[in-house]
PDB file of C-alpha atoms in Angstrom:
ATOM      1  CA  GLN A 957       5.780  11.046 -13.425  1.00 91.00           C
ATOM      2  CA  VAL A 958       4.916   7.495 -12.402  1.00 95.00           C
ATOM      3  CA  GLN A 959       1.833   5.617 -13.561  1.00 97.00           C
ATOM      4  CA  LEU A 960       0.440   2.904 -11.316  1.00 98.00           C
ATOM      5  CA  VAL A 961      -2.125   0.301 -12.331  1.00 97.00           C
ATOM      6  CA  GLU A 962      -3.643  -2.069  -9.773  1.00 97.00           C
ATOM      7  CA  SER A 963      -5.305  -5.410 -10.416  1.00 97.00           C
ATOM      8  CA  GLY A 964      -6.373  -8.502  -8.507  1.00 97.00           C
ATOM      9  CA  GLY A 965      -9.302  -7.204  -6.525  1.00 97.00           C
ATOM     10  CA  GLY A 966     -12.521  -9.167  -6.273  1.00 97.00           C
ATOM     11  CA  SER A 967     -15.024 -10.803  -3.982  1.00 97.00           C
ATOM     12  CA  VAL A 968     -14.116 -13.685  -1.692  1.00 98.00           C
ATOM     13  CA  GLN A 969     -15.491 -15.240   1.443  1.00 98.00           C
ATOM     14  CA  ALA A 970     -13.986 -14.629   4.853  1.00 98.00           C
ATOM     15  CA  GLY A 971     -10.915 -16.747   5.378  1.00 98.00           C
ATOM     16  CA  GLY A 972     -10.008 -16.616   1.714  1.00 98.00           C
ATOM     17  CA  SER A 973      -7.057 -15.042  -0.054  1.00 98.00           C
ATOM     18  CA  LEU A 974      -6.389 -12.483  -2.754  1.00 98.00           C
ATOM     19  CA  ARG A 975      -3.218 -11.300  -4.419  1.00 98.00           C
ATOM     20  CA  LEU A 976      -3.179  -7.697  -5.520  1.00 98.00           C
ATOM     21  CA  SER A 977      -0.704  -6.449  -8.103  1.00 98.00           C
ATOM     22  CA  CYS A 978       0.439  -2.978  -9.072  1.00 98.00           C
ATOM     23  CA  VAL A 979       2.464  -2.298 -12.193  1.00 97.00           C
ATOM     24  CA  ALA A 980       4.577   0.864 -12.056  1.00 97.00           C
ATOM     25  CA  SER A 981       5.848   2.677 -15.125  1.00 96.00           C
ATOM     26  CA  ARG A 982       9.251   2.995 -13.479  1.00 93.00           C
ATOM     27  CA  ARG A 983      11.071   2.134 -10.287  1.00 90.00           C
ATOM     28  CA  THR A 984      10.625   4.265  -7.179  1.00 92.00           C
ATOM     29  CA  TYR A 985      12.200   4.290  -3.716  1.00 93.00           C
ATOM     30  CA  CYS A 986       9.044   3.635  -1.765  1.00 96.00           C
ATOM     31  CA  MET A 987       5.841   1.816  -2.617  1.00 97.00           C
ATOM     32  CA  GLY A 988       2.838   0.854  -0.598  1.00 97.00           C
ATOM     33  CA  TRP A 989      -0.757  -0.237  -0.347  1.00 98.00           C
ATOM     34  CA  PHE A 990      -3.472   1.861   1.218  1.00 97.00           C
ATOM     35  CA  ARG A 991      -7.177   1.230   1.529  1.00 98.00           C
ATOM     36  CA  GLN A 992     -10.317   3.255   1.958  1.00 97.00           C
ATOM     37  CA  VAL A 993     -13.949   2.610   2.730  1.00 97.00           C
ATOM     38  CA  PRO A 994     -16.462   5.242   1.590  1.00 93.00           C
ATOM     39  CA  GLY A 995     -17.000   7.750   4.345  1.00 94.00           C
ATOM     40  CA  LYS A 996     -13.860   6.746   6.235  1.00 94.00           C
ATOM     41  CA  LYS A 997     -10.320   7.984   6.282  1.00 92.00           C
ATOM     42  CA  ARG A 998      -7.794   6.299   4.038  1.00 93.00           C
ATOM     43  CA  GLU A 999      -5.463   4.010   5.984  1.00 94.00           C
ATOM     44  CA  GLY A1000      -2.049   2.618   5.287  1.00 95.00           C
ATOM     45  CA  VAL A1001      -1.851  -1.155   4.882  1.00 98.00           C
ATOM     46  CA  ALA A1002       1.761  -1.962   4.042  1.00 98.00           C
ATOM     47  CA  ILE A1003       4.863  -0.330   2.603  1.00 97.00           C
ATOM     48  CA  ILE A1004       8.191  -1.471   1.200  1.00 97.00           C
ATOM     49  CA  ASP A1005      11.272   0.600   0.568  1.00 94.00           C
ATOM     50  CA  SER A1006      14.073   0.231  -1.962  1.00 91.00           C
ATOM     51  CA  GLU A1007      16.049  -1.988   0.417  1.00 92.00           C
ATOM     52  CA  GLY A1008      13.147  -4.348   0.889  1.00 93.00           C
ATOM     53  CA  THR A1009      12.292  -3.185   4.394  1.00 95.00           C
ATOM     54  CA  THR A1010       8.576  -3.621   5.047  1.00 97.00           C
ATOM     55  CA  SER A1011       6.070  -2.213   7.503  1.00 96.00           C
ATOM     56  CA  TYR A1012       2.476  -3.213   8.150  1.00 97.00           C
ATOM     57  CA  ALA A1013      -0.581  -1.826   9.828  1.00 97.00           C
ATOM     58  CA  ASP A1014      -1.354  -3.695  13.040  1.00 96.00           C
ATOM     59  CA  SER A1015      -4.687  -4.787  11.600  1.00 97.00           C
ATOM     60  CA  VAL A1016      -3.029  -6.830   8.841  1.00 98.00           C
ATOM     61  CA  LYS A1017       0.177  -8.081  10.472  1.00 98.00           C
ATOM     62  CA  GLY A1018       0.562 -11.814  10.076  1.00 98.00           C
ATOM     63  CA  ARG A1019      -2.100 -11.947   7.358  1.00 98.00           C
ATOM     64  CA  PHE A1020      -0.813  -9.691   4.555  1.00 98.00           C
ATOM     65  CA  THR A1021       2.563  -9.752   2.843  1.00 98.00           C
ATOM     66  CA  ILE A1022       3.922  -6.964   0.659  1.00 98.00           C
ATOM     67  CA  SER A1023       6.616  -7.740  -1.888  1.00 97.00           C
ATOM     68  CA  ASN A1024       7.966  -6.449  -5.147  1.00 94.00           C
ATOM     69  CA  ASP A1025       9.643  -7.583  -8.315  1.00 91.00           C
ATOM     70  CA  ASN A1026      12.095  -4.832  -9.100  1.00 83.00           C
ATOM     71  CA  THR A1027      12.987  -6.350 -12.457  1.00 85.00           C
ATOM     72  CA  LYS A1028       9.422  -5.768 -13.626  1.00 85.00           C
ATOM     73  CA  ASN A1029       8.447  -2.824 -11.390  1.00 92.00           C
ATOM     74  CA  ILE A1030       5.548  -4.787  -9.917  1.00 96.00           C
ATOM     75  CA  LEU A1031       4.297  -4.471  -6.366  1.00 97.00           C
ATOM     76  CA  TYR A1032       2.274  -7.242  -4.739  1.00 98.00           C
ATOM     77  CA  LEU A1033       0.055  -7.628  -1.721  1.00 98.00           C
ATOM     78  CA  GLN A1034      -0.682 -11.200  -0.713  1.00 98.00           C
ATOM     79  CA  SER A1035      -3.740 -11.064   1.507  1.00 98.00           C
ATOM     80  CA  ASP A1036      -4.629 -14.178   3.493  1.00 98.00           C
ATOM     81  CA  SER A1037      -7.192 -14.980   6.194  1.00 98.00           C
ATOM     82  CA  LEU A1038      -9.319 -12.151   4.880  1.00 98.00           C
ATOM     83  CA  LYS A1039     -11.980 -10.658   7.115  1.00 98.00           C
ATOM     84  CA  PRO A1040     -15.119  -8.680   6.275  1.00 97.00           C
ATOM     85  CA  GLU A1041     -13.440  -5.603   7.768  1.00 97.00           C
ATOM     86  CA  ASP A1042     -10.785  -5.849   5.039  1.00 98.00           C
ATOM     87  CA  THR A1043     -13.433  -4.799   2.526  1.00 98.00           C
ATOM     88  CA  ALA A1044     -12.255  -1.591   0.873  1.00 98.00           C
ATOM     89  CA  THR A1045     -10.826  -0.091  -2.260  1.00 98.00           C
ATOM     90  CA  TYR A1046      -7.104  -0.784  -2.248  1.00 98.00           C
ATOM     91  CA  TYR A1047      -4.749   1.765  -3.741  1.00 98.00           C
ATOM     92  CA  CYS A1048      -1.154   1.394  -4.807  1.00 98.00           C
ATOM     93  CA  ALA A1049       1.058   4.381  -4.075  1.00 97.00           C
ATOM     94  CA  ALA A1050       4.635   5.320  -4.832  1.00 97.00           C
ATOM     95  CA  ASP A1051       7.091   7.945  -3.762  1.00 93.00           C
ATOM     96  CA  MET A1052      10.743   8.903  -4.015  1.00 92.00           C
ATOM     97  CA  LEU A1053      11.206   9.187  -0.253  1.00 91.00           C
ATOM     98  CA  PRO A1054      14.287   7.296   0.944  1.00 87.00           C
ATOM     99  CA  ARG A1055      13.338   4.521   3.355  1.00 91.00           C
ATOM    100  CA  CYS A1056       9.661   5.518   3.045  1.00 95.00           C
ATOM    101  CA  THR A1057      10.289   8.105   5.735  1.00 94.00           C
ATOM    102  CA  TYR A1058       9.119  11.713   5.772  1.00 94.00           C
ATOM    103  CA  CYS A1059      10.806  14.149   8.116  1.00 94.00           C
ATOM    104  CA  THR A1060       9.510  17.542   9.093  1.00 92.00           C
ATOM    105  CA  GLY A1061       9.913  19.822  12.076  1.00 90.00           C
ATOM    106  CA  GLY A1062      12.456  17.557  13.713  1.00 93.00           C
ATOM    107  CA  SER A1063      10.208  14.487  13.590  1.00 94.00           C
ATOM    108  CA  CYS A1064      10.237  11.592  11.147  1.00 94.00           C
ATOM    109  CA  TYR A1065       7.358   9.342  10.145  1.00 94.00           C
ATOM    110  CA  THR A1066       6.955   6.361   7.879  1.00 93.00           C
ATOM    111  CA  VAL A1067       4.488   7.030   5.084  1.00 94.00           C
ATOM    112  CA  LEU A1068       2.383   4.210   6.480  1.00 92.00           C
ATOM    113  CA  ASP A1069       1.098   6.282   9.370  1.00 87.00           C
ATOM    114  CA  ILE A1070       1.774   9.957   8.935  1.00 90.00           C
ATOM    115  CA  PRO A1071      -0.434  11.871  11.411  1.00 89.00           C
ATOM    116  CA  PRO A1072      -3.256  13.902   9.859  1.00 85.00           C
ATOM    117  CA  ALA A1073      -1.695  17.057  11.290  1.00 88.00           C
ATOM    118  CA  VAL A1074       1.340  16.474   9.065  1.00 90.00           C
ATOM    119  CA  ASN A1075       0.370  17.578   5.603  1.00 85.00           C
ATOM    120  CA  TYR A1076       1.956  14.927   3.439  1.00 90.00           C
ATOM    121  CA  THR A1077       0.681  12.352   0.992  1.00 91.00           C
ATOM    122  CA  MET A1078       2.590  10.055  -1.353  1.00 94.00           C
ATOM    123  CA  ASP A1079       3.284  11.494  -4.786  1.00 95.00           C
ATOM    124  CA  TYR A1080       1.773   8.889  -7.095  1.00 97.00           C
ATOM    125  CA  TRP A1081      -1.435   6.890  -6.817  1.00 98.00           C
ATOM    126  CA  GLY A1082      -3.273   4.266  -8.802  1.00 98.00           C
ATOM    127  CA  LYS A1083      -7.009   4.325  -9.372  1.00 98.00           C
ATOM    128  CA  GLY A1084      -7.677   1.495  -6.951  1.00 98.00           C
ATOM    129  CA  THR A1085      -9.056  -2.019  -6.996  1.00 98.00           C
ATOM    130  CA  LEU A1086     -12.090  -3.098  -4.979  1.00 98.00           C
ATOM    131  CA  VAL A1087     -11.839  -5.935  -2.473  1.00 98.00           C
ATOM    132  CA  THR A1088     -15.060  -7.299  -0.997  1.00 98.00           C
ATOM    133  CA  ILE A1089     -15.033  -9.914   1.754  1.00 98.00           C
ATOM    134  CA  SER A1090     -18.287 -11.633   2.639  1.00 97.00           C
ATOM    135  CA  SER A1091     -18.958 -13.322   5.948  1.00 93.00           C
TER     136      SER A1091
END
């Protein structure tokens, strides 16, 4: 079992920055940030695997940076140039998948964008931290 605790959310104006943190109770192979707005589907934001390879959603590329401190089991999300559409509850997630990749039926997907038809979700989730961006 892995416990995840997020922090760092808050309210900022558009163009501002926030740094989210997630403390994990132990190290995992794959960690990531996801976000959800009430009434909408949860979406992947960024992931990082045990080798430090990262992937980002197109909507945040160039603005968000995921990183981790493996000595302290802390995951970060540096969010810059924030936009009102970034408003959401941000969740930290973790998994033991190698390279953050799930394979089924001859196809492989990163956990960042597994199609809805593929029934898979990451094993461990935090309770979320709210980010509100005002225009």
